[in-house]
Amino acid sequence: MSSEVTPTSKPVKTTGLHIGEAEPGCRKVDPILIADGVTRTFGGLKAVDVDHVEIPRGAITALIGPNGAGKTTFFNLLTGFDKPDTGKWEFDGRSLAHVPAYRVARMGLIRTFQLTKALGLLSVLDNMKLGAKDQSGENLFRAMFPFLWRKQEEEIESKAVELLTRFKLDAKQTDYAASLSGGQRKLLEMARALMSDPTLVMLDEPMAGVNPALTQSLLDHILDLKSQGMTVLFVEHDMHMVRHIADWVVVMAEGRIVAEGDPYTVMENPAVIDAYLGAHHDSDLGVTDTEHVEAIKELIDDEQ
Amino acid sequence: MIDWIQIFSNAAQELISPTTAAYALAALGLAIHFGYTGLLNFGQAGFMALGAYGYAISVLSFGLPVWAAILVGIGASVVFALILGIPTLRLRADYLAIVTIAAAEILRLIFTTNTFEAITGSAQGLNGYKGSFAALNPIPKGTYGFGPFQYNEYDWWLRILGWTVVVLLALLTWLIMRSPWGRVIKGIREDEDAVRALGKNVYSYKMQSLILGGVYGTLAGMIFILPRAVVPANYQTSLTFFVYAILLLGGAATILGPIVGSMIFWVLLSFFSGFISRAVEAGWLPFMTQVQAGQLRFILVGVAIMLIVIFRPQGIFGNKKELAFVK
């Protein structure tokens, strides 16, 4: 489906992000997010076990991996929505360990959700306004005196309308968010995340359930974030999209980081192929290795 | 023959009775909890009991002036809200429901037990705390009014004060619900994780909402006891459910809903009670005694509320559009 979409322009890839070999846990020239020894177990299952990973600043990084690889759990840990068993991680030089989710968001690390969380019975405009930070009217006592927050409210509203126009939702601003389609909710959630001027935007499967017509516009919006100086980290299953917009790819499998690299070379990495198809996929039935690798490449590579 | 004038005038009196004001205020508190924030507080009766006992005990046992007694009641309900909220507001909504319903019962049983009879009056309750409130009355002695609304100076003083509090707090609620604070509160009702991801301290907002709505309940409890005595049996769980019925009748996330809902509830209750008891007297219902008739009014009010909820589920003032998206 997505292969039929023609990119409006070839995105400019950011290169030279890492130091040394492109291997799991390799160092970056300018990391914005560094995680060290982060583990999380659910009963006997080690959902996340990341030794070391650095996310490069000012680039679009994709976090990929098969279902159950621990990508969303890792997301939740980084954003304070879940507590890890061990480990420390820092964002922009500030430690994020044991910081509650709302403080993480205030630091400039804003996330979206795999299942969109549009606030249904709030208008689209109210959804947007909620995203702005440091609102003085959000204090209960100041809220009683509208003259204290009216001016800020107007500024927030004009910013919200501007963003909604960019995301082509301005015609919907007085509607309940519940009346939006699935794709429009994804757009709304992304636009809402931008209300707080984040430095790092974490998108959990931004393309899930979005029709092909909207895919291109969503891709452009993500590329836009980078051109405005934001860092993007996203989880995605659509390999076409990953290759199209990601500057760097981190591959997770069974809770661990198994490979890193730029999107073209990482797909060739045997560890990635193992992750998607099992470690012993090429050791039976007497078929030669190369045939399998070819078949796998065809499977992963839906671009050509 | 049935005295229809009497039945209707009794019903009309409920429109502005202090009890109606008290229920309206308690329902407004629940609107903040349930309608706007999505907190399932099933212990509004507990907050009302704290207001009633906080006021009465302060006056009777400690001889405090009116303003100090009111502050004691409010303070007690803030502490109660903190005790309820600290362990439960981090959990799913249903935990708060369980804890509040149990805590309100615990309070009622503590007020009923004989151990503290010297202070709480146990099952007999308390009275004789109205002197200092009546002394503040600026209205000269006498009977005033028109039509069915003929009251003495104390009853007018009580009605004016009660409804002034209702109007002021309704205005306050309206103000804060259209502010950015109200936006966060409504966002929490829809999806608290999304609001958390936008950098809002959800736990703190839920606590503020629980305290604020609880204080409304406490003030309602004080208005409730001024025309009668403090009796622990009044603060059973059924009180909370009557307040919920009023809230749903008027519309859960509205300001006028709880107030008008309370008026309708009490007018209907008074009308049915008057009508049935007269009808039994007149021999229209030969199979029924006066005692049974007293219970039938609740059945009829229940039926009336069911009809409203079936044919107008958003409540009287609720927005029909909201229901289109209810899962």
XYZ file of C-alpha atoms in Angstrom:
631
model
C 0.000 0.000 0.000
C 2.589 2.507 1.044
C 4.800 1.679 -1.951
C 2.301 3.387 -4.222
C 2.837 6.702 -2.531
C 5.354 8.849 -4.325
C 7.395 11.032 -2.032
C 6.899 14.718 -2.735
C 10.600 15.305 -2.270
C 13.547 13.173 -1.342
C 14.199 13.833 2.324
C 17.658 14.995 3.264
C 19.300 12.354 5.424
C 21.489 13.336 8.322
C 24.720 11.341 8.306
C 27.849 11.066 10.427
C 25.872 10.532 13.615
C 27.970 7.842 15.238
C 31.547 7.369 16.444
C 33.314 4.170 15.449
C 31.599 1.032 14.186
C 27.822 1.077 13.774
C 27.145 -1.653 16.314
C 24.620 -2.065 19.131
C 25.295 0.558 21.790
C 27.714 2.557 19.680
C 28.518 6.099 20.752
C 27.033 9.135 19.013
C 28.630 12.448 18.181
C 25.903 14.403 20.002
C 23.488 12.169 21.916
C 20.269 13.687 23.308
C 19.126 10.575 25.156
C 21.441 8.020 26.789
C 20.158 4.836 28.428
C 22.366 2.554 30.523
C 21.533 -0.913 31.819
C 17.761 -0.450 31.663
C 15.880 -3.653 32.491
C 12.233 -4.421 33.105
C 10.793 -7.831 33.844
C 7.169 -8.933 33.875
C 7.151 -12.045 36.046
C 9.688 -14.341 34.428
C 9.809 -12.440 31.159
C 12.589 -9.942 30.621
C 10.723 -7.470 28.430
C 13.521 -4.920 28.199
C 17.242 -5.463 28.764
C 19.156 -2.612 27.172
C 22.865 -2.349 28.031
C 23.575 0.960 26.402
C 21.947 3.055 23.734
C 22.336 6.643 22.590
C 19.850 8.568 20.488
C 21.437 11.184 18.203
C 20.284 14.796 18.472
C 18.600 16.563 15.575
C 17.969 13.369 13.635
C 15.102 10.974 13.048
C 15.739 7.660 14.742
C 13.551 4.637 14.135
C 13.120 1.915 16.731
C 12.122 -1.264 14.937
C 11.771 -4.884 15.856
C 9.289 -7.731 15.665
C 6.164 -7.805 17.807
C 6.988 -8.398 21.464
C 10.513 -7.029 21.106
C 9.913 -4.575 23.957
C 9.803 -1.379 21.916
C 6.698 0.063 23.532
C 7.838 -1.032 26.997
C 11.153 0.719 26.367
C 9.179 3.811 25.306
C 7.131 3.664 28.489
C 10.278 3.343 30.608
C 11.967 6.297 28.940
C 8.927 8.547 29.374
C 8.200 7.635 32.988
C 4.997 5.705 32.258
C 6.566 2.551 33.635
C 9.267 1.985 36.230
C 12.319 -0.096 35.327
C 13.876 -2.655 37.680
C 17.360 -1.300 37.152
C 19.200 1.227 35.054
C 19.696 4.920 34.566
C 19.070 7.154 31.623
C 19.451 10.798 30.938
C 17.902 13.320 28.598
C 19.893 16.370 27.591
C 22.318 15.740 30.442
C 19.570 15.491 33.097
C 18.842 12.173 34.743
C 15.405 10.759 34.007
C 15.540 7.863 36.441
C 12.495 7.796 38.741
C 11.157 11.041 37.300
C 7.346 10.901 36.961
C 5.845 11.055 33.487
C 4.512 14.598 33.732
C 7.951 15.963 34.690
C 9.564 14.096 31.803
C 7.078 15.830 29.511
C 7.872 19.221 31.041
C 11.575 18.682 30.295
C 10.718 18.653 26.615
C 10.327 14.968 25.904
C 6.822 14.500 24.553
C 5.365 11.187 23.440
C 2.358 9.959 21.539
C 0.618 6.632 21.957
C 0.232 3.569 19.774
C -3.511 3.651 20.389
C -4.288 7.315 19.923
C -5.438 9.149 22.978
C -7.517 11.986 21.623
C -9.595 13.444 24.442
C -12.959 12.589 22.904
C -15.387 14.929 24.619
C -13.108 17.941 24.407
C -13.145 20.067 21.276
C -10.203 19.749 18.904
C -9.112 23.236 19.914
C -9.266 22.372 23.629
C -7.208 19.265 22.932
C -4.564 21.510 21.412
C -4.662 24.117 24.168
C -4.166 21.419 26.763
C -0.788 20.701 25.212
C 0.678 24.136 25.999
C 2.896 24.194 29.046
C 3.363 26.667 31.920
C -0.243 27.862 31.793
C -0.924 30.107 34.767
C -4.666 29.418 34.506
C -4.057 25.777 35.316
C -3.620 26.721 38.953
C -6.934 26.347 40.792
C -6.737 29.711 42.541
C -5.655 31.719 39.522
C -8.291 29.893 37.440
C -10.988 31.809 39.354
C -9.736 35.129 37.986
C -9.903 35.083 34.180
C -8.014 38.378 33.805
C -4.922 36.618 35.129
C -4.774 34.110 32.297
C -6.814 35.565 29.443
C -3.838 37.065 27.640
C -1.843 33.834 27.769
C -4.951 31.947 26.670
C -5.193 34.104 23.553
C -1.551 33.454 22.694
C -2.080 29.727 23.164
C -5.181 29.823 21.013
C -3.481 31.565 18.112
C -0.611 29.086 18.296
C -3.083 26.200 18.373
C -4.966 27.519 15.359
C -1.699 27.981 13.490
C -0.665 24.376 14.179
C -4.133 23.080 13.300
C -3.937 24.921 9.987
C -0.580 23.291 9.301
C -2.080 19.895 10.043
C -5.220 20.752 8.030
C -7.505 20.302 11.025
C -8.503 23.953 11.390
C -11.955 23.342 9.921
C -12.600 20.842 12.709
C -11.516 22.961 15.657
C -14.934 23.278 17.319
C -15.864 19.609 16.820
C -15.448 17.010 19.523
C -12.198 15.111 19.023
C -14.320 11.946 19.204
C -15.799 12.846 15.825
C -12.414 12.705 14.060
C -11.331 9.743 11.948
C -8.477 7.516 13.091
C -5.958 9.259 10.858
C -7.100 12.701 11.915
C -6.675 11.668 15.546
C -3.068 10.708 14.803
C -2.558 14.145 13.290
C -4.247 15.806 16.256
C -2.099 13.893 18.709
C 1.061 14.915 16.885
C -0.060 18.536 16.623
C -0.960 18.539 20.319
C 2.492 17.235 21.197
C 4.001 20.204 19.349
C 2.094 22.743 21.441
C 4.723 22.483 24.165
C 7.696 23.081 21.816
C 9.390 19.775 22.696
C 13.028 19.024 21.981
C 12.485 15.287 21.571
C 9.293 13.866 20.098
C 8.657 10.164 20.626
C 6.045 8.687 18.313
C 4.696 5.225 19.038
C 3.639 3.749 15.690
C 2.534 6.969 14.042
C 1.397 5.104 10.912
C -0.661 2.345 12.528
C -4.152 2.386 11.084
C -3.585 5.395 8.844
C -4.784 5.165 5.253
C -2.246 5.616 2.454
C -3.574 9.037 1.489
C -2.735 10.388 4.926
C 0.574 8.510 5.192
C 2.432 10.945 2.970
C 1.164 13.942 4.885
C 2.153 12.349 8.194
C 5.617 11.572 6.810
C 6.027 15.160 5.719
C 5.014 16.368 9.151
C 7.611 14.128 10.782
C 10.294 15.397 8.395
C 9.131 18.910 9.235
C 9.885 18.304 12.896
C 13.480 17.590 12.028
C 13.826 20.676 9.861
C 12.550 22.708 12.807
C 15.369 21.376 14.945
C 13.518 18.719 16.912
C 14.757 15.223 17.486
C 12.394 12.396 16.605
C 12.361 8.843 17.914
C 9.650 6.618 16.544
C 8.506 3.014 16.654
C 7.296 1.688 13.350
C 6.595 -1.554 11.508
C 6.337 -0.060 8.038
C 9.831 -0.648 6.614
C 9.173 1.555 3.646
C 8.542 4.489 5.898
C 11.573 3.676 8.040
C 13.844 3.669 5.005
C 12.229 6.784 3.637
C 12.598 9.107 6.599
C 14.868 7.603 9.266
C 18.470 8.766 9.602
C 19.330 6.079 12.083
C 17.734 2.757 12.953
C 17.885 0.895 16.257
C 16.693 -2.707 16.106
C 15.293 -4.447 19.166
C 14.536 -8.126 19.608
C 13.568 -9.979 22.755
C 14.183 -6.867 24.818
C 17.739 -6.259 23.627
C 19.263 -3.921 21.115
C 20.550 -6.263 18.395
C 21.676 -3.833 15.724
C 22.104 -0.173 14.899
C 22.986 1.636 11.751
C 21.691 3.719 8.888
C 18.456 2.365 7.414
C 20.005 0.789 4.317
C 22.861 -1.145 5.879
C 20.960 -2.197 8.992
C 18.455 -4.183 6.946
C 21.284 -6.311 5.624
C 22.545 -7.069 9.104
C 22.198 -10.803 9.829
C 21.162 -10.042 13.408
C 18.156 -8.125 12.083
C 17.163 -10.924 9.759
C 17.505 -13.382 12.647
C 15.365 -11.119 14.798
C 12.530 -11.063 12.313
C 12.695 -14.637 11.094
C 14.334 -16.611 13.938
C 17.979 -17.485 14.480
C 17.746 -20.914 12.826
C 15.753 -19.950 9.806
C 18.612 -20.918 7.502
C 19.854 -24.087 9.144
C 17.360 -26.644 7.973
C 15.737 -28.206 4.912
C 19.060 -28.196 3.110
C 18.390 -25.037 1.183
C 21.436 -22.900 0.591
C 21.934 -19.844 2.700
C 21.933 -17.364 -0.109
C 18.529 -18.375 -1.348
C 17.099 -17.758 2.078
C 18.776 -14.449 2.491
C 17.356 -13.420 -0.872
C 13.874 -14.501 0.168
C 14.198 -12.648 3.421
C 15.359 -9.535 1.700
C 12.349 -9.689 -0.538
C 10.138 -10.075 2.485
C 11.559 -7.120 4.313
C 12.139 -5.011 1.259
C 8.756 -3.965 0.010
C 10.140 -0.893 -1.629
C 11.358 -2.141 -4.987
C -62.111 14.774 48.439
C -58.476 15.453 47.812
C -57.134 18.883 48.695
C -55.164 19.534 45.528
C -54.226 23.074 46.531
C -52.549 21.737 49.661
C -50.631 19.065 47.724
C -49.376 21.528 45.125
C -48.456 24.191 47.639
C -46.504 21.656 49.693
C -44.718 20.558 46.550
C -43.998 24.163 45.548
C -42.439 24.851 48.930
C -39.758 22.277 48.167
C -38.558 24.487 45.301
C -36.741 26.802 47.698
C -36.457 24.631 50.795
C -33.045 24.489 52.494
C -33.012 20.717 52.001
C -33.283 21.227 48.245
C -30.403 23.705 48.452
C -28.325 21.216 50.432
C -28.923 18.419 47.927
C -28.205 20.787 45.032
C -24.885 21.726 46.596
C -23.942 18.111 47.314
C -24.833 17.224 43.719
C -22.732 20.120 42.446
C -19.799 18.660 44.363
C -20.458 15.313 42.730
C -20.630 17.041 39.337
C -17.057 18.207 39.939
C -16.009 14.697 40.989
C -17.928 12.534 38.577
C -19.159 14.789 35.782
C -16.007 16.786 35.179
C -13.101 14.759 36.592
C -14.488 11.241 36.228
C -13.887 10.373 39.891
C -16.415 7.855 41.164
C -17.027 9.210 44.636
C -19.641 7.067 46.366
C -18.993 8.683 49.726
C -20.638 12.069 49.358
C -22.801 11.164 52.395
C -19.557 10.979 54.396
C -18.560 14.500 53.381
C -22.046 15.725 54.300
C -21.846 13.973 57.686
C -18.501 15.675 58.357
C -20.097 19.047 57.656
C -23.052 18.308 59.906
C -21.071 16.887 62.810
C -18.132 19.236 62.334
C -20.453 22.202 62.715
C -22.646 20.821 65.489
C -19.798 19.447 67.623
C -17.758 22.640 67.254
C -20.696 24.696 68.508
C -21.953 22.336 71.218
C -18.774 20.835 72.672
C -16.278 23.629 72.038
C -18.507 26.692 71.966
C -16.956 27.988 68.742
C -18.558 30.860 66.806
C -20.329 30.146 63.486
C -17.392 31.006 61.204
C -14.983 28.817 63.194
C -17.454 25.920 63.190
C -17.736 26.183 59.402
C -13.939 26.171 59.096
C -13.698 23.086 61.336
C -16.163 21.250 59.072
C -14.249 22.251 55.940
C -10.952 21.274 57.541
C -12.331 17.867 58.484
C -13.502 17.203 54.934
C -10.152 18.263 53.458
C -8.419 15.774 55.759
C -11.017 13.139 54.823
C -10.417 13.775 51.103
C -6.658 13.463 51.597
C -7.056 10.182 53.479
C -9.281 8.825 50.705
C -7.245 10.209 47.841
C -3.626 9.521 48.769
C -3.852 5.727 48.493
C -6.465 5.500 45.720
C -6.033 8.297 43.205
C -3.005 6.607 41.658
C -5.097 3.516 41.024
C -7.950 2.852 38.625
C -11.219 4.730 39.100
C -13.120 1.829 40.675
C -10.780 1.672 43.685
C -11.830 5.143 44.733
C -15.474 4.052 44.488
C -14.898 1.116 46.831
C -12.861 3.112 49.326
C -15.241 6.073 49.454
C -18.360 3.961 49.986
C -16.632 2.119 52.836
C -15.143 5.256 54.399
C -18.504 7.021 54.455
C -20.031 4.031 56.246
C -17.158 3.970 58.743
C -17.793 7.629 59.528
C -21.506 7.038 60.009
C -20.853 4.082 62.332
C -18.353 6.082 64.360
C -20.965 8.813 64.802
C -23.559 6.196 65.780
C -21.529 4.189 68.267
C -22.218 4.623 71.983
C -18.510 5.025 72.797
C -18.552 8.710 71.851
C -22.065 9.432 73.046
C -20.975 12.458 75.095
C -19.800 14.216 71.915
C -21.814 12.724 69.049
C -25.058 11.933 70.837
C -24.868 8.442 69.339
C -28.062 7.299 67.574
C -30.124 10.197 69.012
C -27.799 12.649 67.336
C -27.394 16.297 68.233
C -29.532 19.404 68.457
C -29.492 22.800 70.073
C -26.669 24.190 67.885
C -28.813 26.706 65.997
C -28.689 29.563 68.511
C -25.546 31.293 67.239
C -26.680 30.949 63.624
C -30.119 32.403 64.405
C -28.473 35.256 66.322
C -26.806 36.426 63.089
C -30.196 36.839 61.451
C -30.749 40.473 60.363
C -34.434 39.880 59.516
C -36.827 41.242 62.170
C -39.218 38.864 63.892
C -42.397 38.027 62.040
C -43.922 36.025 59.239
C -43.297 37.058 55.670
C -44.068 35.799 52.226
C -46.785 35.202 49.685
C -48.801 32.251 48.414
C -47.407 28.980 49.668
C -44.107 30.593 50.694
C -44.995 31.869 54.186
C -42.145 31.546 56.658
C -40.912 33.109 59.861
C -37.674 35.091 60.074
C -35.464 32.065 60.868
C -36.771 30.047 57.915
C -36.254 32.962 55.511
C -32.760 33.602 56.866
C -31.949 29.930 56.318
C -33.357 29.879 52.777
C -31.646 33.100 51.721
C -28.298 32.002 53.105
C -28.547 28.454 51.730
C -29.422 29.522 48.216
C -26.832 32.314 48.266
C -24.179 29.700 48.972
C -25.552 27.513 46.148
C -25.539 30.403 43.664
C -22.053 31.564 44.636
C -20.560 28.103 44.395
C -22.364 27.452 41.102
C -20.794 30.648 39.738
C -17.393 29.600 41.060
C -17.763 26.166 39.442
C -18.783 27.749 36.156
C -15.748 30.042 36.303
C -13.176 27.359 36.995
C -14.630 24.837 34.563
C -14.164 27.224 31.638
C -10.617 28.037 32.726
C -7.462 26.129 31.765
C -7.812 24.322 35.110
C -11.195 22.997 34.031
C -9.709 21.938 30.707
C -7.118 19.794 32.473
C -9.837 18.328 34.720
C -12.007 17.398 31.735
C -8.977 16.003 29.946
C -8.349 13.709 32.923
C -11.924 12.450 32.645
C -11.293 11.510 29.027
C -7.848 9.926 29.346
C -5.493 10.600 32.204
C -2.435 9.076 30.511
C -2.755 11.492 27.615
C -2.919 14.420 30.030
C 0.097 13.061 31.916
C 2.016 12.835 28.646
C 1.346 16.546 28.133
C 3.149 17.436 31.361
C 0.253 17.820 33.789
C 0.462 16.430 37.326
C -2.699 14.335 37.073
C -2.522 13.070 40.656
C -2.477 16.591 42.043
C -5.397 17.693 39.867
C -7.487 14.701 40.904
C -6.739 15.484 44.523
C -7.740 19.132 44.071
C -10.988 18.010 42.477
C -11.704 15.506 45.252
C -11.101 18.136 47.936
C -13.129 20.836 46.187
C -16.168 18.636 45.539
C -15.879 17.268 49.069
C -15.957 20.772 50.540
C -19.158 21.427 48.566
C -20.583 18.292 50.172
C -19.508 19.508 53.597
C -21.205 22.883 53.165
C -24.279 21.006 51.939
C -24.178 18.965 55.146
C -24.221 22.173 57.196
C -27.186 23.639 55.320
C -28.922 20.275 55.633
C -28.871 20.289 59.476
C -30.027 23.866 60.040
C -33.744 23.156 59.573
C -33.576 19.855 61.517
C -31.419 17.911 63.982
C -28.250 15.930 63.298
C -29.254 12.267 63.091
C -26.663 9.684 62.010
C -29.284 7.610 60.193
C -29.587 10.424 57.626
C -26.080 9.728 56.326
C -26.581 6.252 54.936
C -25.332 5.190 51.543
C -28.796 5.876 50.136
C -28.146 9.597 50.637
C -25.212 9.383 48.227
C -27.405 7.598 45.689
C -30.158 10.205 45.953
C -27.531 12.820 45.230
C -26.353 10.754 42.240
C -29.956 10.488 41.036
C -30.219 14.286 41.184
C -26.950 14.669 39.320
C -27.921 12.301 36.503
C -31.373 13.863 36.325
C -29.919 17.308 35.718
C -26.895 16.322 33.639
C -23.572 15.123 35.039
C -21.183 17.682 33.557
C -23.371 20.764 33.923
C -23.688 23.603 36.428
C -27.452 24.134 36.378
C -28.202 20.418 36.185
C -27.581 19.575 39.853
C -29.568 22.619 41.022
C -32.610 22.079 38.833
C -32.292 18.323 39.318
C -32.519 18.792 43.063
C -35.618 20.982 42.701
C -37.348 18.445 40.468
C -36.387 15.585 42.763
C -37.791 17.235 45.888
C -40.892 18.650 44.250
C -41.725 15.231 42.799
C -41.018 13.526 46.122
C -43.264 15.949 47.997
C -45.986 15.768 45.361
C -46.107 11.972 45.310
C -45.968 11.744 49.083
C -48.808 14.248 49.496
C -50.878 12.729 46.736
C -50.563 9.125 47.898
C -51.240 9.843 51.536
C -54.349 11.865 50.644
C -55.439 9.221 48.194
C -55.199 6.566 50.898
C -57.150 8.806 53.235
C -59.861 9.307 50.632
C -60.089 5.569 50.167
C -58.821 5.565 46.565
C -56.258 2.899 47.408
C -58.112 0.489 49.714
C -55.344 -2.121 49.615
C -52.835 0.263 51.180
C -52.111 1.612 54.668
C -50.613 5.020 55.470
C -47.257 3.406 56.330
C -47.065 1.652 52.981
C -48.016 4.888 51.259
C -44.961 6.567 52.793
C -42.712 4.092 50.974
C -44.561 4.192 47.664
C -43.377 7.735 46.949
C -39.794 6.527 46.577
C -40.976 3.905 44.109
C -42.791 6.532 42.075
C -39.815 8.895 42.147
C -37.653 5.978 41.041
C -39.976 5.336 38.107
C -39.991 9.028 37.190
C -36.185 9.136 37.240
C -35.977 5.949 35.178
C -38.237 7.491 32.558
C -36.095 10.617 32.379
C -32.886 8.625 32.139
C -34.358 6.380 29.419
C -35.812 9.169 27.315
C -33.240 11.842 28.091
C -30.075 10.002 29.125
C -27.858 13.089 28.993
C -29.953 14.689 31.754
C -31.990 17.851 31.450
C -29.087 20.182 30.756
C -26.654 17.700 29.235
C -25.444 17.992 25.665
C -27.078 15.458 23.373
C -24.001 15.465 21.147
C -21.858 13.993 23.923
C -23.906 10.815 23.945
C -23.184 10.137 20.288
C -19.657 9.157 21.292
C -20.264 7.199 24.468
C -18.610 3.824 24.120
